[in-house]
Tab-separated table of C-alpha atoms in Angstrom:
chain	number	residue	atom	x	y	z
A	114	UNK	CA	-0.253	-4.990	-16.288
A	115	UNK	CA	-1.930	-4.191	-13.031
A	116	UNK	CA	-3.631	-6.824	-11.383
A	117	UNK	CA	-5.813	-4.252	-9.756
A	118	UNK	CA	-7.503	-1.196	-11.059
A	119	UNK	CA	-9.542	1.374	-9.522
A	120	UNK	CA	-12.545	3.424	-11.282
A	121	UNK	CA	-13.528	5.673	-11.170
A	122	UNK	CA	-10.163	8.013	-11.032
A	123	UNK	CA	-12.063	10.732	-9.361
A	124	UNK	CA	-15.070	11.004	-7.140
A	125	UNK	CA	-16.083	14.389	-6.190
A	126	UNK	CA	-19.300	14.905	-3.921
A	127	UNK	CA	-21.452	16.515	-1.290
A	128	UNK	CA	-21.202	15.492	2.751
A	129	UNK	CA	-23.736	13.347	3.845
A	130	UNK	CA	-23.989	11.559	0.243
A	131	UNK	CA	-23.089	8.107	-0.596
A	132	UNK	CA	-19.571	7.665	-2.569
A	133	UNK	CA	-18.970	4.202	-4.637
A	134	UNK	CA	-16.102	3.033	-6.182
A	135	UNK	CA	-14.722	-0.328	-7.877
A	136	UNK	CA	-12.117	-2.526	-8.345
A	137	UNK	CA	-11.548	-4.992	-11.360
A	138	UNK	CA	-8.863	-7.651	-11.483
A	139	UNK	CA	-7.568	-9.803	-13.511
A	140	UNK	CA	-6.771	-13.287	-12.186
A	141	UNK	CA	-8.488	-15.736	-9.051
A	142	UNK	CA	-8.025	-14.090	-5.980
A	143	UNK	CA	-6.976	-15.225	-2.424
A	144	UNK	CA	-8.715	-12.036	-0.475
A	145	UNK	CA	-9.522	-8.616	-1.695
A	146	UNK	CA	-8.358	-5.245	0.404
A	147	UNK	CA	-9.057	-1.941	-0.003
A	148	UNK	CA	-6.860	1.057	1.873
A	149	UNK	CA	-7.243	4.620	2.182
A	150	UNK	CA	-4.520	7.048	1.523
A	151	UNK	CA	-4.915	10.496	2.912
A	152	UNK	CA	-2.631	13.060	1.252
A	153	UNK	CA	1.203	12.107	1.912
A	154	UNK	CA	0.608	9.998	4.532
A	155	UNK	CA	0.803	5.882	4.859
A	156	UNK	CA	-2.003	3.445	3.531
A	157	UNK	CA	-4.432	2.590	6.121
A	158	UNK	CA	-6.205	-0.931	5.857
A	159	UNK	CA	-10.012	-0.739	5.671
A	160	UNK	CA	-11.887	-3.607	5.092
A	161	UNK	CA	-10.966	-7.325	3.674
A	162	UNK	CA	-12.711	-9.683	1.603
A	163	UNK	CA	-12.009	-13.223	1.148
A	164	UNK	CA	-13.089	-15.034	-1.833
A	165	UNK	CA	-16.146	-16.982	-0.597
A	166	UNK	CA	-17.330	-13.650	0.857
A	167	UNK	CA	-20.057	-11.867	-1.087
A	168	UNK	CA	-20.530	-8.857	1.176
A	169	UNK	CA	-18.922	-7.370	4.271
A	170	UNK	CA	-19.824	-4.324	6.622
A	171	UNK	CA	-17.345	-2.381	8.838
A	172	UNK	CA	-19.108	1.061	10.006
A	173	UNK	CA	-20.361	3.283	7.013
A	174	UNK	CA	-18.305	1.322	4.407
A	175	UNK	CA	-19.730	-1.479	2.869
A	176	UNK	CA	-17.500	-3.958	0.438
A	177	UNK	CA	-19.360	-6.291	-2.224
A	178	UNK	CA	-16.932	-9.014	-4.387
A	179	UNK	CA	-18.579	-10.228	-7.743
A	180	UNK	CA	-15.502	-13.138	-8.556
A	181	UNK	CA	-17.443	-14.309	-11.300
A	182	UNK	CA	-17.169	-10.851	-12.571
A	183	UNK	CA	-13.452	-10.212	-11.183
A	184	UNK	CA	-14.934	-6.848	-9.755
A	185	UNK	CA	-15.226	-5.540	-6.085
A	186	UNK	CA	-17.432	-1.975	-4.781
A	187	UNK	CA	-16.183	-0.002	-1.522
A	188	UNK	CA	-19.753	1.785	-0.859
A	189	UNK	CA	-19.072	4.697	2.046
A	190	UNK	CA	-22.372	6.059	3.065
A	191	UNK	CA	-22.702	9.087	5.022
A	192	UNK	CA	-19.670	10.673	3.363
A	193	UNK	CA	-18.176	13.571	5.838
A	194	UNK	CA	-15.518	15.530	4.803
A	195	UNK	CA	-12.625	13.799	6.742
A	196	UNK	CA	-13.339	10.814	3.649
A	197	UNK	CA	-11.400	12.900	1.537
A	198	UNK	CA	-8.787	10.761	0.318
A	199	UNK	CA	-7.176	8.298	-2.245
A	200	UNK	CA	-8.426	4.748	-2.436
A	201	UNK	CA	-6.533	1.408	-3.025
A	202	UNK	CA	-7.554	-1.917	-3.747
A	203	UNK	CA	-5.000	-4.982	-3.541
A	204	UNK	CA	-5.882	-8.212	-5.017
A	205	UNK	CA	-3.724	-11.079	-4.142
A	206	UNK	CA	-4.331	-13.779	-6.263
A	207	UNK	CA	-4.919	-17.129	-5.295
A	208	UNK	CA	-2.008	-19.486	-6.978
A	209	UNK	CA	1.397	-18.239	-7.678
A	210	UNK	CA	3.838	-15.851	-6.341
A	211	UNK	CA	2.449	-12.568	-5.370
A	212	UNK	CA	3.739	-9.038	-6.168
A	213	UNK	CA	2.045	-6.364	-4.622
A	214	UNK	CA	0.517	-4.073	-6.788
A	215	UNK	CA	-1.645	-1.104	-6.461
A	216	UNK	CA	-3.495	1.102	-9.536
A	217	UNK	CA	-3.635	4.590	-9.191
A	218	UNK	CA	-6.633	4.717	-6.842
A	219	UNK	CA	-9.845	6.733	-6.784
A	220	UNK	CA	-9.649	10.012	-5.889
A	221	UNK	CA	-12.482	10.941	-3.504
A	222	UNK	CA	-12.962	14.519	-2.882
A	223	UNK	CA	-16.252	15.328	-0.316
A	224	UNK	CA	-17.197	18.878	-0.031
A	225	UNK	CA	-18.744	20.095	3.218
B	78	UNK	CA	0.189	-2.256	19.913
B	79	UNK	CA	2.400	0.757	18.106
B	80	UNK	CA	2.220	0.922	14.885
B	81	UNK	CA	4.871	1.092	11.847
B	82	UNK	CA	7.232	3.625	12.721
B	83	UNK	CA	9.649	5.037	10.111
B	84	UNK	CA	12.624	7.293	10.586
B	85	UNK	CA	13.440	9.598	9.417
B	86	UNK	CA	10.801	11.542	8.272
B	87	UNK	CA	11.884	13.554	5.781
B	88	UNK	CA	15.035	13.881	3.826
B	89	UNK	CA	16.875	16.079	1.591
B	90	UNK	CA	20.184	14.491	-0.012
B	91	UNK	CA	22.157	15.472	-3.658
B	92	UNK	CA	22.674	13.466	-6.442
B	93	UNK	CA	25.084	10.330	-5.917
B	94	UNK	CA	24.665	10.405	-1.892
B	95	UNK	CA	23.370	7.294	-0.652
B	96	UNK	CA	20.541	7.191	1.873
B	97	UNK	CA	19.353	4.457	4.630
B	98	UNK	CA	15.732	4.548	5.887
B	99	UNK	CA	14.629	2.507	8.479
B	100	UNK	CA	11.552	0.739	9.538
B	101	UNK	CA	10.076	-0.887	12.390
B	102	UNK	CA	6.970	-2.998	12.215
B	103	UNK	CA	4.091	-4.082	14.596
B	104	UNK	CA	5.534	-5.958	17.019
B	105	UNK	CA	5.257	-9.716	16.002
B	106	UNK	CA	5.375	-8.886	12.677
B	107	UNK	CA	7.486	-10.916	10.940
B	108	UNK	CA	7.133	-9.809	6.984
B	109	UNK	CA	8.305	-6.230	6.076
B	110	UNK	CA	7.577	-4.741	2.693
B	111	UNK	CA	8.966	-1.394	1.138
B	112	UNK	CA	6.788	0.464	-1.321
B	113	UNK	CA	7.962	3.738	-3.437
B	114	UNK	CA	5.099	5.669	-4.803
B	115	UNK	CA	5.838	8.648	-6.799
B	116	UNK	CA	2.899	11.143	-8.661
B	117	UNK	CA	4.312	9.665	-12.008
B	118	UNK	CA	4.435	5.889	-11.360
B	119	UNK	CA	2.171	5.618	-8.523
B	120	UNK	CA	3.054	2.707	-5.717
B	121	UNK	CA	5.310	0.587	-6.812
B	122	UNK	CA	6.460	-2.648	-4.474
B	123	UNK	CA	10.560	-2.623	-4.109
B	124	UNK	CA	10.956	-5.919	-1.567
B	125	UNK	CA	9.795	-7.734	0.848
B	126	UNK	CA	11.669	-9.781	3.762
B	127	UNK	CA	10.715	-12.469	6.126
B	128	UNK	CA	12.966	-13.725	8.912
B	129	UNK	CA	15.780	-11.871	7.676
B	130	UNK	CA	15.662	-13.135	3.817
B	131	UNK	CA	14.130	-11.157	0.662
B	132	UNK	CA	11.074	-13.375	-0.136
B	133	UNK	CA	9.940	-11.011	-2.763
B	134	UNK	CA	11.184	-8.277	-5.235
B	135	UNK	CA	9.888	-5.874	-7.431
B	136	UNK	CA	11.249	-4.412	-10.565
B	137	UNK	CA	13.885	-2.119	-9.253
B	138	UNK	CA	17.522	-1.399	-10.090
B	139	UNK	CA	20.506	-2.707	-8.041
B	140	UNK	CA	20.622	0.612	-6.377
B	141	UNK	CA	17.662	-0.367	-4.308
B	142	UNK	CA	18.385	-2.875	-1.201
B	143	UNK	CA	17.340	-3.497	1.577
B	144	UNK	CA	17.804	-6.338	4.646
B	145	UNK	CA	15.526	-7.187	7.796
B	146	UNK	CA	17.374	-7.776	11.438
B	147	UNK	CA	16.589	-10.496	13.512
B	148	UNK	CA	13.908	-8.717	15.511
B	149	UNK	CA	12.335	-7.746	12.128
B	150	UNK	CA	13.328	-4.199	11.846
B	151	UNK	CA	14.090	-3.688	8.583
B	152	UNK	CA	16.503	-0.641	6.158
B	153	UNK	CA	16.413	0.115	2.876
B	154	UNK	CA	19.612	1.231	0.543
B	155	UNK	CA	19.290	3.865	-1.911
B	156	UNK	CA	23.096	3.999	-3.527
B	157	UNK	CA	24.042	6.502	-5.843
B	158	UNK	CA	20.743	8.514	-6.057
B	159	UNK	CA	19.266	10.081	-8.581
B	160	UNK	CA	16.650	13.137	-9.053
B	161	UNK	CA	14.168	10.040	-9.767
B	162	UNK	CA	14.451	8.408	-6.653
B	163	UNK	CA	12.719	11.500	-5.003
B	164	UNK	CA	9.460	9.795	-3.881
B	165	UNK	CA	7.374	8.961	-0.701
B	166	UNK	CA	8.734	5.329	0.996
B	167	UNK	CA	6.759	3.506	2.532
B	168	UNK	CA	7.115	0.372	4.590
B	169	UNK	CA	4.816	-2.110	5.585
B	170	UNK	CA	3.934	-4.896	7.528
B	171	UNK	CA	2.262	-8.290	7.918
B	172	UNK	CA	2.064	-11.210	10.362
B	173	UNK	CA	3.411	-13.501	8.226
B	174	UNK	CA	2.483	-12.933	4.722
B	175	UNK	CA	1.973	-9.864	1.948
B	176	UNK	CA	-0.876	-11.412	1.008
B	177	UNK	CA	-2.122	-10.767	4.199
B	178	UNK	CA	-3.732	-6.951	5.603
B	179	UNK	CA	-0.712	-5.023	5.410
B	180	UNK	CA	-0.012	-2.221	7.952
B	181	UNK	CA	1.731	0.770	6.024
B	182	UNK	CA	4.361	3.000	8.462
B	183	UNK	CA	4.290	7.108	7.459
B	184	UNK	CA	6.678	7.140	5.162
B	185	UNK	CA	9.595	8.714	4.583
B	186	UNK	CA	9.959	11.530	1.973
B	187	UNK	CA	13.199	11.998	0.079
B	188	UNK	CA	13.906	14.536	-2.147
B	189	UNK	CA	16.692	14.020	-4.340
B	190	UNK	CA	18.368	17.498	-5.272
């Protein structure tokens, strides 16, 4: 089973509106990432979270870790169009060997 | 600092061919992880390798290998491909872990005919 899971599948919204999504894991994590995919193209790394983090800014995107509830938010204010893309989160846990897994990522569609 | 490069591209080879894709990572990056992701199965983590040994494998057949050269450039070995195997490959890299931010290359898209 995935370790991490994205929700919702699909975000569709206007420019210039906020656009939230989650992640929920399973197991005690090391650090918590989230990527963006745009269409055929690589990952790109946004933002990471370690485990004694709570919160963390980088420009309009704003990542929140609840470990007590094994869930994570990517907040991107200010949508613009160019946010269009799939989003990843990886969760590498904190014991054990680690395989790399992604869910199927959110969706995020923003309309100009 | 370039980034991940990946060669080729894209890639068009027939059932039972074998194909080698190759991958450079961030210079000083010393871990190197290969990633299929396909609109059925999603991305799905083949290997990774650290100073020239596979430290980590997913669940993929024999068909799939792969090795890492002692500047950390690393290839990948489809053998005998199938129509399955058509997917988008993608490499990344680390400093020293997967655990760690991973920096994903382009990819290289095979189609499988």
């Amino acid at each position: 089973s995935q370790q991490g899971e994205e929700d919702p599948q699909a975000l569709s919204i206007q420019e210039g509106e906020n656009a939230t999504m989650n992640c929920s894991y399973k197991t005690s994590i090391n650090n918590l990432q989230w990527y963006r995919q745009n269409s055929g193209r690589g990952l790109v790394h946004l933002i990471l979270i370690r485990s004694n983090e709570r919160e963390k800014h980088s420009g309009r995107l704003r990542v929140t870790l609840d470990t007590s509830k094994k869930s994570s938010s990517l907040l991107i204010t200010a949508s613009r169009a160019a946010d269009t893309a799939s989003y990843f989160c990886a969760t590498p846990p904190s014991g054990g060997s680690y395989i790399p897994t992604f869910g199927r990522g959110t969706s995020l569609i923003v309309h100009p | 600092k370039a980034g991940v490069t990946q060669t080729p591209r894209y890639l068009i080879k027939t059932r039972g061919q074998q194909v080698t894709l190759s991958c450079s990572p961030i210079s000083g990056h010393r871990s190197v992880s290969w990633y299929q992701q396909t609109p059925g199965q999603g991305l799905q983590f083949l290997f990774e390798y650290f100073s020239e040994t596979q430290r980590n494998k997913g669940n993929f057949p024999g068909r799939f290998s792969g090795r890492q050269f002692s500047n950390s450039r690393s290839e990948m070995n489809v053998s005998t491909l199938e129509l399955g195997d058509s997917a988008l490959y993608l490499c990344a890299s680390s400093l020293d872990r997967v655990e760690e931010t991973q920096y994903f290359g382009p990819g290289t898209r095979l189609l499988v005919l």
